[in-house]
CSV table of C-alpha atoms in Angstrom, one decimal:
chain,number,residue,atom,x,y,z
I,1128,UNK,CA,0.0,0.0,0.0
I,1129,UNK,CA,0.9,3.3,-0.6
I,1130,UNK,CA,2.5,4.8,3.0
I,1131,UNK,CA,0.6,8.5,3.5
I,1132,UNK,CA,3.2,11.1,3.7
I,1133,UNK,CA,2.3,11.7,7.2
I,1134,UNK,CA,4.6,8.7,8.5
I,1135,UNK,CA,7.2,9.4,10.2
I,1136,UNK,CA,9.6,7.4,7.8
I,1137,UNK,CA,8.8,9.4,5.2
I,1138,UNK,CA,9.1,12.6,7.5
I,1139,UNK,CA,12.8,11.2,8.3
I,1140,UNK,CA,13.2,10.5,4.5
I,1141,UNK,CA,12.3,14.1,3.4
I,1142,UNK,CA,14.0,15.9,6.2
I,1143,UNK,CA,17.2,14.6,5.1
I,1144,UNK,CA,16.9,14.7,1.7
I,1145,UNK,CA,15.4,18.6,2.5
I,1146,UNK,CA,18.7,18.8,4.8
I,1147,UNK,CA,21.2,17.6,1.6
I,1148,UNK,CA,19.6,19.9,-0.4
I,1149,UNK,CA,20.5,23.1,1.9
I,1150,UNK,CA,24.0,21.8,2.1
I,1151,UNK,CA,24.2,21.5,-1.7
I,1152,UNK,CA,23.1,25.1,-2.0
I,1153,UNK,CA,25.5,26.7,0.4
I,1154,UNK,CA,28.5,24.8,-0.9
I,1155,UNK,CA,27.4,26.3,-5.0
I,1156,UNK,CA,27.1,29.8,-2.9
I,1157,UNK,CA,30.1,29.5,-1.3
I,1158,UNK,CA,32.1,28.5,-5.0
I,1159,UNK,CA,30.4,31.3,-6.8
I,1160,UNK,CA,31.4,33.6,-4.3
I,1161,UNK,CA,34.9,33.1,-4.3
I,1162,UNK,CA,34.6,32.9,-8.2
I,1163,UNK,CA,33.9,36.4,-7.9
I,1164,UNK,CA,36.5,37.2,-5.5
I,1165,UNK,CA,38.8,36.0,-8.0
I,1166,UNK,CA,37.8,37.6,-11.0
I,1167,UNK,CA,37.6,41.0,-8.9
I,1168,UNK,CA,40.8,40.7,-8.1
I,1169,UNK,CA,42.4,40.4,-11.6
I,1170,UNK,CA,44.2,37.8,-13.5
I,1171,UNK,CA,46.4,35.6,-10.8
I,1172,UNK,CA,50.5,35.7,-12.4
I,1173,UNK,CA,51.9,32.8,-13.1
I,1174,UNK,CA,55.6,32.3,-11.4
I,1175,UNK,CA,58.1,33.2,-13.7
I,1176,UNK,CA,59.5,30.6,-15.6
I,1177,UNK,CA,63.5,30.8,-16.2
I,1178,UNK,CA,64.1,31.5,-20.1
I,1179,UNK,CA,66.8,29.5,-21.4
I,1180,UNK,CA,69.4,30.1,-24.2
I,1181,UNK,CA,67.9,29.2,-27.9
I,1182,UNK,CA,71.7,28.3,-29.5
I,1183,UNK,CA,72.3,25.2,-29.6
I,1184,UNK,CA,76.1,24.3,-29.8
I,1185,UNK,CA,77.6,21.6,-31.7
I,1186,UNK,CA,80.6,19.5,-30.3
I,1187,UNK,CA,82.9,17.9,-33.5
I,1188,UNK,CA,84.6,14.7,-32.6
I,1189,UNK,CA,87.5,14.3,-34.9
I,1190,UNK,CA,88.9,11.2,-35.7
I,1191,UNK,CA,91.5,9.7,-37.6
I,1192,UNK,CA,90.6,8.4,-41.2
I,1193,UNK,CA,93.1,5.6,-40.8
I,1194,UNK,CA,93.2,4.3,-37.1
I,1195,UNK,CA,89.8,6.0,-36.4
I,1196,UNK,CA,91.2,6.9,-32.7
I,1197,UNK,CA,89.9,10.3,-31.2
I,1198,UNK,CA,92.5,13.2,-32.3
I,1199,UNK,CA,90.9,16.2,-30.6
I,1200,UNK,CA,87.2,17.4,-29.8
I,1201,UNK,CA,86.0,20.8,-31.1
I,1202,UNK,CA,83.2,22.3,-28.8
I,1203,UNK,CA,81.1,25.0,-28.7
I,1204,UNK,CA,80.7,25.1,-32.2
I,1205,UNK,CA,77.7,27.6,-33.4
I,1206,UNK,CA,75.1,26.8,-35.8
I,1207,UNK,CA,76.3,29.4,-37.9
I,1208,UNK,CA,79.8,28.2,-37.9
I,1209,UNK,CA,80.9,26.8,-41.4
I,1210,UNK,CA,83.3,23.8,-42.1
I,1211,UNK,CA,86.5,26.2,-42.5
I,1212,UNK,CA,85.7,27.7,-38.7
I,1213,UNK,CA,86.0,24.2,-37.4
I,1214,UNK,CA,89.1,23.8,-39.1
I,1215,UNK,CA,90.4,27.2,-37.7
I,1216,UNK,CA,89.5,25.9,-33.8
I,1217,UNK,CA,91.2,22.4,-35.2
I,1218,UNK,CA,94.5,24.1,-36.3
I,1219,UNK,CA,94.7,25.9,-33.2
I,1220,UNK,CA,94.5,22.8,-31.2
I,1221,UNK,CA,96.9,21.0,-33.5
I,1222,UNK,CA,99.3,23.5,-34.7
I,1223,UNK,CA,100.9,21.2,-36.9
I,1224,UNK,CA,98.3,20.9,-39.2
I,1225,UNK,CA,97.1,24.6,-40.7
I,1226,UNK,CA,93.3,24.4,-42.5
I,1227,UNK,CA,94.3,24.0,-46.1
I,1228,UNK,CA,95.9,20.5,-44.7
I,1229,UNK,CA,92.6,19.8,-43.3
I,1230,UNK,CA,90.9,17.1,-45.1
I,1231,UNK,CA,87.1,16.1,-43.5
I,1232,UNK,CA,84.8,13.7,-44.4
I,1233,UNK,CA,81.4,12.8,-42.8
I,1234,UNK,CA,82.2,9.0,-43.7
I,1235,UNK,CA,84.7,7.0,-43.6
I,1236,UNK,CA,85.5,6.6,-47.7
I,1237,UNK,CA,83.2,9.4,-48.5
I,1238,UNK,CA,84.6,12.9,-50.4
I,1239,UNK,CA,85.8,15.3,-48.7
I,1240,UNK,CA,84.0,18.0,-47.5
I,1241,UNK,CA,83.7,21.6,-48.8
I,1242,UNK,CA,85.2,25.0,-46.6
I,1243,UNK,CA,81.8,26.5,-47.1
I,1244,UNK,CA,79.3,24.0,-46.0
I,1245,UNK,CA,77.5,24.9,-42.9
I,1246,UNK,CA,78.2,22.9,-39.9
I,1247,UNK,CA,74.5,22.7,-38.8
I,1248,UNK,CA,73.8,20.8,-42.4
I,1249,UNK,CA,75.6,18.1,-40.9
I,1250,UNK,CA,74.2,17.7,-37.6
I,1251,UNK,CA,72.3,15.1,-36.9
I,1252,UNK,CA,72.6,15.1,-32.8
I,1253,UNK,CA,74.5,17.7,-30.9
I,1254,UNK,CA,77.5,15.6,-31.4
I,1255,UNK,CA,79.1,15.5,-35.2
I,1256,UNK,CA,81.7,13.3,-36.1
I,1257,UNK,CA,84.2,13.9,-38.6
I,1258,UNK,CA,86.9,11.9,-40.0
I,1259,UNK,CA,90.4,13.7,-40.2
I,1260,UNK,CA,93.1,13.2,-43.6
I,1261,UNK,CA,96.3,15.1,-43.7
I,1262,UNK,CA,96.3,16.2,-46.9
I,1263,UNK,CA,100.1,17.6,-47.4
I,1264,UNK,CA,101.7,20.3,-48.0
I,1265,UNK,CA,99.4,22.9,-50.2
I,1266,UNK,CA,99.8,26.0,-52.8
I,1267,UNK,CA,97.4,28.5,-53.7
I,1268,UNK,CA,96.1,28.3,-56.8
I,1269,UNK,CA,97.3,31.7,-58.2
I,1270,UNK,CA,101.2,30.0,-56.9
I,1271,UNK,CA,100.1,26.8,-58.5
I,1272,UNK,CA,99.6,28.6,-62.2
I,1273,UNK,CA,102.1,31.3,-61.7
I,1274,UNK,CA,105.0,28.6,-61.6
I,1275,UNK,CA,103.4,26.3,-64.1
I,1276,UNK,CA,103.3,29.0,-66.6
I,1277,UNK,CA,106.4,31.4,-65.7
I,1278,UNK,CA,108.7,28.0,-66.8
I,1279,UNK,CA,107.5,27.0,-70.1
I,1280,UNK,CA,107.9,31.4,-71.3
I,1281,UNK,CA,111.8,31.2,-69.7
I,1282,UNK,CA,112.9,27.9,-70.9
I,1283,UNK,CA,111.6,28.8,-74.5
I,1284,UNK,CA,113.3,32.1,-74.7
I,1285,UNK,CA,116.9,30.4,-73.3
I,1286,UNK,CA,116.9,27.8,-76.2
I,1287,UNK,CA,116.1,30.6,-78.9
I,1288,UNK,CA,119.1,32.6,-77.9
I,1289,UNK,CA,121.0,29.1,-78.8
I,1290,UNK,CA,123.2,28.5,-75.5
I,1291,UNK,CA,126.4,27.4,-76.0
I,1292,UNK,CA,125.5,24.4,-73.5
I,1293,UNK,CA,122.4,23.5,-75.8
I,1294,UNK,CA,123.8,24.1,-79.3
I,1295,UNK,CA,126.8,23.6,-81.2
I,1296,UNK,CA,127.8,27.3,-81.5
I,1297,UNK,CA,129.8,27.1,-84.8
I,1298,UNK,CA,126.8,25.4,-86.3
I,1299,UNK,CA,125.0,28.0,-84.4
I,1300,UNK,CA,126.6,31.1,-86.0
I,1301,UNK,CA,126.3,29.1,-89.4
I,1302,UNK,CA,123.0,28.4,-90.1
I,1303,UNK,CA,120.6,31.0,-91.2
I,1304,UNK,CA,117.7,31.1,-89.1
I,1305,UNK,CA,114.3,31.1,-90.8
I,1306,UNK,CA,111.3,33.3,-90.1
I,1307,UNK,CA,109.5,30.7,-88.8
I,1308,UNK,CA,111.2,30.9,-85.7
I,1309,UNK,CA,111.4,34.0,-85.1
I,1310,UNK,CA,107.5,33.6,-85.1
I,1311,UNK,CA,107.1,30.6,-83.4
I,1312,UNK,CA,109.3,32.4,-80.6
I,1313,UNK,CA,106.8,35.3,-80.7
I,1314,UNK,CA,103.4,33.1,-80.5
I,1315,UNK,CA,104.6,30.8,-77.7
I,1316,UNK,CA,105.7,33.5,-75.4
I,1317,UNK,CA,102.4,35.9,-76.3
I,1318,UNK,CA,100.6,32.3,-75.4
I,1319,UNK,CA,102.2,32.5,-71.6
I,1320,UNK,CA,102.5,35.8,-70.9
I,1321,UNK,CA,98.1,35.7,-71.8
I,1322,UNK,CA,98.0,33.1,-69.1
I,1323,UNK,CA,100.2,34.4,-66.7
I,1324,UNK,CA,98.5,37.7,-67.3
I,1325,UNK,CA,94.5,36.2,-67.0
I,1326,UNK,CA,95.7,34.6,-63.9
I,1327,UNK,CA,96.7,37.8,-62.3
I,1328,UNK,CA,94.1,40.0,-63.0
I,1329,UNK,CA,90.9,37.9,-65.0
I,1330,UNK,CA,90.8,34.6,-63.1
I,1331,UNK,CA,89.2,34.2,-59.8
I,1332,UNK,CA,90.0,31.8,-57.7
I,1333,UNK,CA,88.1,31.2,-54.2
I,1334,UNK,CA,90.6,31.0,-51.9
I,1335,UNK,CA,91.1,27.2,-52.6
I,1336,UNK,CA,94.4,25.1,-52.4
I,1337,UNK,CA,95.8,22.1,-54.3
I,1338,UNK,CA,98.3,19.5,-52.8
I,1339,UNK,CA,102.0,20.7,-53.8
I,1340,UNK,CA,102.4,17.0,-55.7
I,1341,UNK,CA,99.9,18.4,-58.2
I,1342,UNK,CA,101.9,21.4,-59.1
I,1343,UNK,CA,105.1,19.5,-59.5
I,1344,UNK,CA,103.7,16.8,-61.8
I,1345,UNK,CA,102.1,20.2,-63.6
I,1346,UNK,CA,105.5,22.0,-63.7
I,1347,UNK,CA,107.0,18.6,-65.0
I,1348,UNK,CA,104.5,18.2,-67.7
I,1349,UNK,CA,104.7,22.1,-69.4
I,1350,UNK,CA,108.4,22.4,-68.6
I,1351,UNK,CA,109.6,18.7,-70.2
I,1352,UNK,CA,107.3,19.7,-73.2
I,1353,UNK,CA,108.0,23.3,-73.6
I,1354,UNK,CA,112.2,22.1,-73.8
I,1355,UNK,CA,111.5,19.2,-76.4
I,1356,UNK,CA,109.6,21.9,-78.4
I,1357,UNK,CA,112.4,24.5,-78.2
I,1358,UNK,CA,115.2,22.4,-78.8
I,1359,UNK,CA,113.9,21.2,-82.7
I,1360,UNK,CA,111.9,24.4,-83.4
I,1361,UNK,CA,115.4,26.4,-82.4
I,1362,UNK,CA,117.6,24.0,-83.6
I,1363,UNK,CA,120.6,25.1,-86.2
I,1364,UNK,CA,119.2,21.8,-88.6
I,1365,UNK,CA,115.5,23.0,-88.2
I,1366,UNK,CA,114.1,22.6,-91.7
I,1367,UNK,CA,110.9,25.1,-92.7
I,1368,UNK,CA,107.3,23.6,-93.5
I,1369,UNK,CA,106.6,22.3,-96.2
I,1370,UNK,CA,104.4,24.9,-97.7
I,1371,UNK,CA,106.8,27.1,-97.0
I,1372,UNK,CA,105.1,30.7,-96.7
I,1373,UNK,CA,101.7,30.3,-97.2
I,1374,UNK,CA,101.6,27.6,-94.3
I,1375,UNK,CA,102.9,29.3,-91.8
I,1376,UNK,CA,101.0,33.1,-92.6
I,1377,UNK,CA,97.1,30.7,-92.3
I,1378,UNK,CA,98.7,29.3,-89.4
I,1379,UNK,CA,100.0,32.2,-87.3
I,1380,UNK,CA,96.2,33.5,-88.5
I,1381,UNK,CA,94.6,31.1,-87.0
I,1382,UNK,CA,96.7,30.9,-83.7
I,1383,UNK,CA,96.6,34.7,-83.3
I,1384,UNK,CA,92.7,34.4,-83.8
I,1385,UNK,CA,92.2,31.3,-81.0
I,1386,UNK,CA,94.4,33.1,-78.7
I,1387,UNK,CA,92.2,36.4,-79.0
I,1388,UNK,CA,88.8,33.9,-79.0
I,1389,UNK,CA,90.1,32.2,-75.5
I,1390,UNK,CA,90.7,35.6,-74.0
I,1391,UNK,CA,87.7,37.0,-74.7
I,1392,UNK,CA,86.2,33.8,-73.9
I,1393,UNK,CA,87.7,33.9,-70.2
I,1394,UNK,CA,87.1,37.6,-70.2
I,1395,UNK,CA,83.4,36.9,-70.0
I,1396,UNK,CA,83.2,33.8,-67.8
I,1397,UNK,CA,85.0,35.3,-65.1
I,1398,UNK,CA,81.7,38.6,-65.0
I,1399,UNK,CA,78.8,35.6,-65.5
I,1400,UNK,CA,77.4,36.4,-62.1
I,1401,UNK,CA,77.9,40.2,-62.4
I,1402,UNK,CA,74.5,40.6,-63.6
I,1403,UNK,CA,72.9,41.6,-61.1
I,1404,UNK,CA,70.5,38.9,-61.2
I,1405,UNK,CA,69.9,35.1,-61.2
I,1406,UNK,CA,73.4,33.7,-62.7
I,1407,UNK,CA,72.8,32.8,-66.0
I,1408,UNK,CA,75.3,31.0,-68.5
I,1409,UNK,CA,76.8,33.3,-70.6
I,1410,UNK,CA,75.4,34.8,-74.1
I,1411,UNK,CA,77.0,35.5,-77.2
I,1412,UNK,CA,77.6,39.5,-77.2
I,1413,UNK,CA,78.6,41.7,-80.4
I,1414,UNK,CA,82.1,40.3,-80.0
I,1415,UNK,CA,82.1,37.6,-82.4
I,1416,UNK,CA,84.8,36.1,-80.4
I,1417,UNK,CA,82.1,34.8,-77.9
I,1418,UNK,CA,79.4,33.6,-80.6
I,1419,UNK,CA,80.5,30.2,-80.6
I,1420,UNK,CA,79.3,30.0,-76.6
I,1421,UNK,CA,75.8,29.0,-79.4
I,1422,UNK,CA,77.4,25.9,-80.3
I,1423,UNK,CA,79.5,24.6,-77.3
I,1424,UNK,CA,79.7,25.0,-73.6
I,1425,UNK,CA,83.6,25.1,-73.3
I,1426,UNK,CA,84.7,27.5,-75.8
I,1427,UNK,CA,87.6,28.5,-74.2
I,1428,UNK,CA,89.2,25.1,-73.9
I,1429,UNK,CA,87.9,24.7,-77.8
I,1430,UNK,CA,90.1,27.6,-78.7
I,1431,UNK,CA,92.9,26.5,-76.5
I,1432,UNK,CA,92.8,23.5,-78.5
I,1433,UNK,CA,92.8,25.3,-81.7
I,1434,UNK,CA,95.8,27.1,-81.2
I,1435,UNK,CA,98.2,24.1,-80.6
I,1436,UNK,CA,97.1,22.9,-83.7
I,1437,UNK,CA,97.9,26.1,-85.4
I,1438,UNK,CA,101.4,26.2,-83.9
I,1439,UNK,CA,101.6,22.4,-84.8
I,1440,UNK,CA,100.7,23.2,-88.7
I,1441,UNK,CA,102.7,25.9,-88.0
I,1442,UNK,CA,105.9,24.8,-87.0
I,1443,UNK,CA,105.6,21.2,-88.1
I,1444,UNK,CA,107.2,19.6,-85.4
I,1445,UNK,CA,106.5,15.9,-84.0
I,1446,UNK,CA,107.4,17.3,-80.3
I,1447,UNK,CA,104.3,19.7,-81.0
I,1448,UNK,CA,102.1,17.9,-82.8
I,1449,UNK,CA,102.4,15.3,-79.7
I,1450,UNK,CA,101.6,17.8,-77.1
I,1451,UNK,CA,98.7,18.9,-79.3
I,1452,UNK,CA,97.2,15.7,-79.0
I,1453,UNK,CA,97.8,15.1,-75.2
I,1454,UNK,CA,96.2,18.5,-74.8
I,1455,UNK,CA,92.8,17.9,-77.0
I,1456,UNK,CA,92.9,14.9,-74.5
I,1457,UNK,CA,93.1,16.6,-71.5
I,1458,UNK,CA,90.9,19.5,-72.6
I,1459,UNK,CA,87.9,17.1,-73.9
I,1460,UNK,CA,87.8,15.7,-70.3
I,1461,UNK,CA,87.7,18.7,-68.3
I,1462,UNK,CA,85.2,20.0,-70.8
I,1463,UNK,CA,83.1,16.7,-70.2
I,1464,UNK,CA,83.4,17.5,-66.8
I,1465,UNK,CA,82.6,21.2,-66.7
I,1466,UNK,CA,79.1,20.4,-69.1
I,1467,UNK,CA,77.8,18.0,-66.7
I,1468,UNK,CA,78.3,20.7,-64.2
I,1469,UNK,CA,76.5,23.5,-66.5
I,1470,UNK,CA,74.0,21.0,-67.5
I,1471,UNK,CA,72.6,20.9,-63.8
I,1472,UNK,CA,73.3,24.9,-63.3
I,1473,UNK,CA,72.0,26.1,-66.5
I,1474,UNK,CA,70.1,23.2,-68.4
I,1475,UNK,CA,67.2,24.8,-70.6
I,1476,UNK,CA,70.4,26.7,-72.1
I,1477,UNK,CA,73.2,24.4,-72.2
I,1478,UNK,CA,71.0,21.2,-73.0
I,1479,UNK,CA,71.6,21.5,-77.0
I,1480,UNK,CA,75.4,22.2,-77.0
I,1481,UNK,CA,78.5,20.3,-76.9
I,1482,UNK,CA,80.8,20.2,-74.6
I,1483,UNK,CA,84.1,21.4,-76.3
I,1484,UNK,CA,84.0,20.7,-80.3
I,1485,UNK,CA,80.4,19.8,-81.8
I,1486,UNK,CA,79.4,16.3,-82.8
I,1487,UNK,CA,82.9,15.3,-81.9
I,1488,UNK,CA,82.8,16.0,-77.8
């Protein structure tokens, strides 16, 4: 049966619940109260928290390339810092070793890496380790063509004056001397005294270096040729071409013409990124020098080329006509080499030329 709310269970029921109720009510009053005291009082301040330093320093662990042991540890190296700073700190806590002796790699057998690469490009932890390769003594490369092309002009000029210590000098005073080599003397030396001359004051080199080895086998390589080539083109028993006049006047042309071509040629390669602008590859001006920059990439090692074979038609000398052929060698790979370079800098322009001589390379 339904209890009538008159019992006194239900009296005890409601009076507690009733009772509950008036406690829930003060406790929401009480919260909404100090709600407001808090939002009277403003916005509470959080305790300051201590700010620390955003740089991040590296620490380089050099190691030996060989014996992989721990030669010295680099640290406090800034994000900022390139690979030529490390080598800086390196040298100045191994004196023995300056920073152009300074050979780093990131692996073991990998290449080594460049002076201008930023450190932080190599991180991947706070700790970067580098494997160490003395790379002997080095030159500059100003040094490095200075010598190899200061020898070749000298030695040339001290077999045309016919030493005593060379030449037979009765045979010497004898022989009549032919034009030829009077001209040949003329073209090989303007052909130097260009280089030596680009090199001072048209090349620009970046500051690198090149092991000392390389300049000796360079030195050995223009000075043993340019003294086989003097001695038969000054010799008392040298014999003329054999198309006498005419042969040498298209030749000396032709090698007067190439020599003009690869200066103009190196004239403009060296102000490509003067612009201004987004380096382009350089474009064929009024000078008609530079038009054949349409055809071919390397234009300067095409007219290099061409003028050893004008002073081999010219002269008509095996010693030549050998070194000729080493350098269309030589030239043809670093021309290879260069295009593949130009091909990823400037490939909507360079895509449709050669490399040194069309079809051919």
């Amino acid at each position: 049966r339904r209890q009538k709310p008159s019992t006194p269970e239900h009296k005890r029921d409601f009076a507690a619940h009733g009772g509950a109720l008036s406690m829930s009510h003060n406790d929401t009053r009480s919260f909404f109260n100090f709600s407001q005291l808090v939002l009277s009082a403003g916005n509470l301040k959080s305790p300051p928290v201590l700010k620390h330093s955003k740089i991040t320093y590296f620490e380089v662990e050099i190691l030996d390339v060989q014996s992989k042991k721990q030669i010295c540890i680099v640290d406090k190296v800034p994000p900022s810092s390139t690979l030529l700073d490390v080598k800086h700190k390196f040298h100045k806590a191994c004196p023995q070793w300056y920073p152009s002796r300074v050979g780093l790699q990131l692996e073991h057998n990998g290449p080594y890496l460049k002076d201008s690469i930023n450190i932080q490009n190599l991180a991947v932890s706070s700790i970067i380790t580098l494997y160490f390769t003395d790379l002997g003594q080095q030159v500059g490369w100003t040094t490095f063509f200075l010598a190899e092309y200061t020898g070749p002009l000298l030695i040339y000029l001290l077999f045309y004056i016919r030493l005593s210590t060379i030449y037979d000098q009765a045979e010497s005073t004898k022989n009549f001397r032919h034009p030829v080599v009077h001209l040949a003397c003329f073209c090989h030396c303007l052909h130097y005294i260009r280089h030596l001359l680009e090199t001072l004051f048209v090349h620009k080199f970046s500051g690198g270096h090149t092991p000392l080895k390389n300049m000796i086998k360079g030195c050995a390589f223009y000075w043993g040729f340019t003294s086989w080539i003097a001695y038969y083109i000054n010799h008392p028993r040298y014999t003329p071409p054999s198309f006498g006049h005419r042969q040498v006047s298209f030749a000396a042309l032709a090698f007067l013409m190439c020599e003009a071509g690869n200066h103009f040629i190196n004239v403009a390669l060296a102000h490509q990124n003067h612009s201004g602008s987004k380096a382009c590859f350089p474009s064929p001006t009024y000078n008609p020098f530079t038009w054949l920059f349409l055809l071919v990439s390397c234009p300067n090692y095409t007219y290099e080329v061409g003028s050893w074979i004008s002073f081999t038609v010219m002269t008509q000398t095996l010693p030549v006509g050998i070194f000729a052929f080493l350098m269309v060698i030589q030239m043809s790979l670093w021309a290879q080499k260069k295009h593949k370079l130009y091909l990823k800098r400037f490939y909507p322009e360079v895509r449709r030329k050669a490399a040194m001589i069309p079809i051919i390379f």
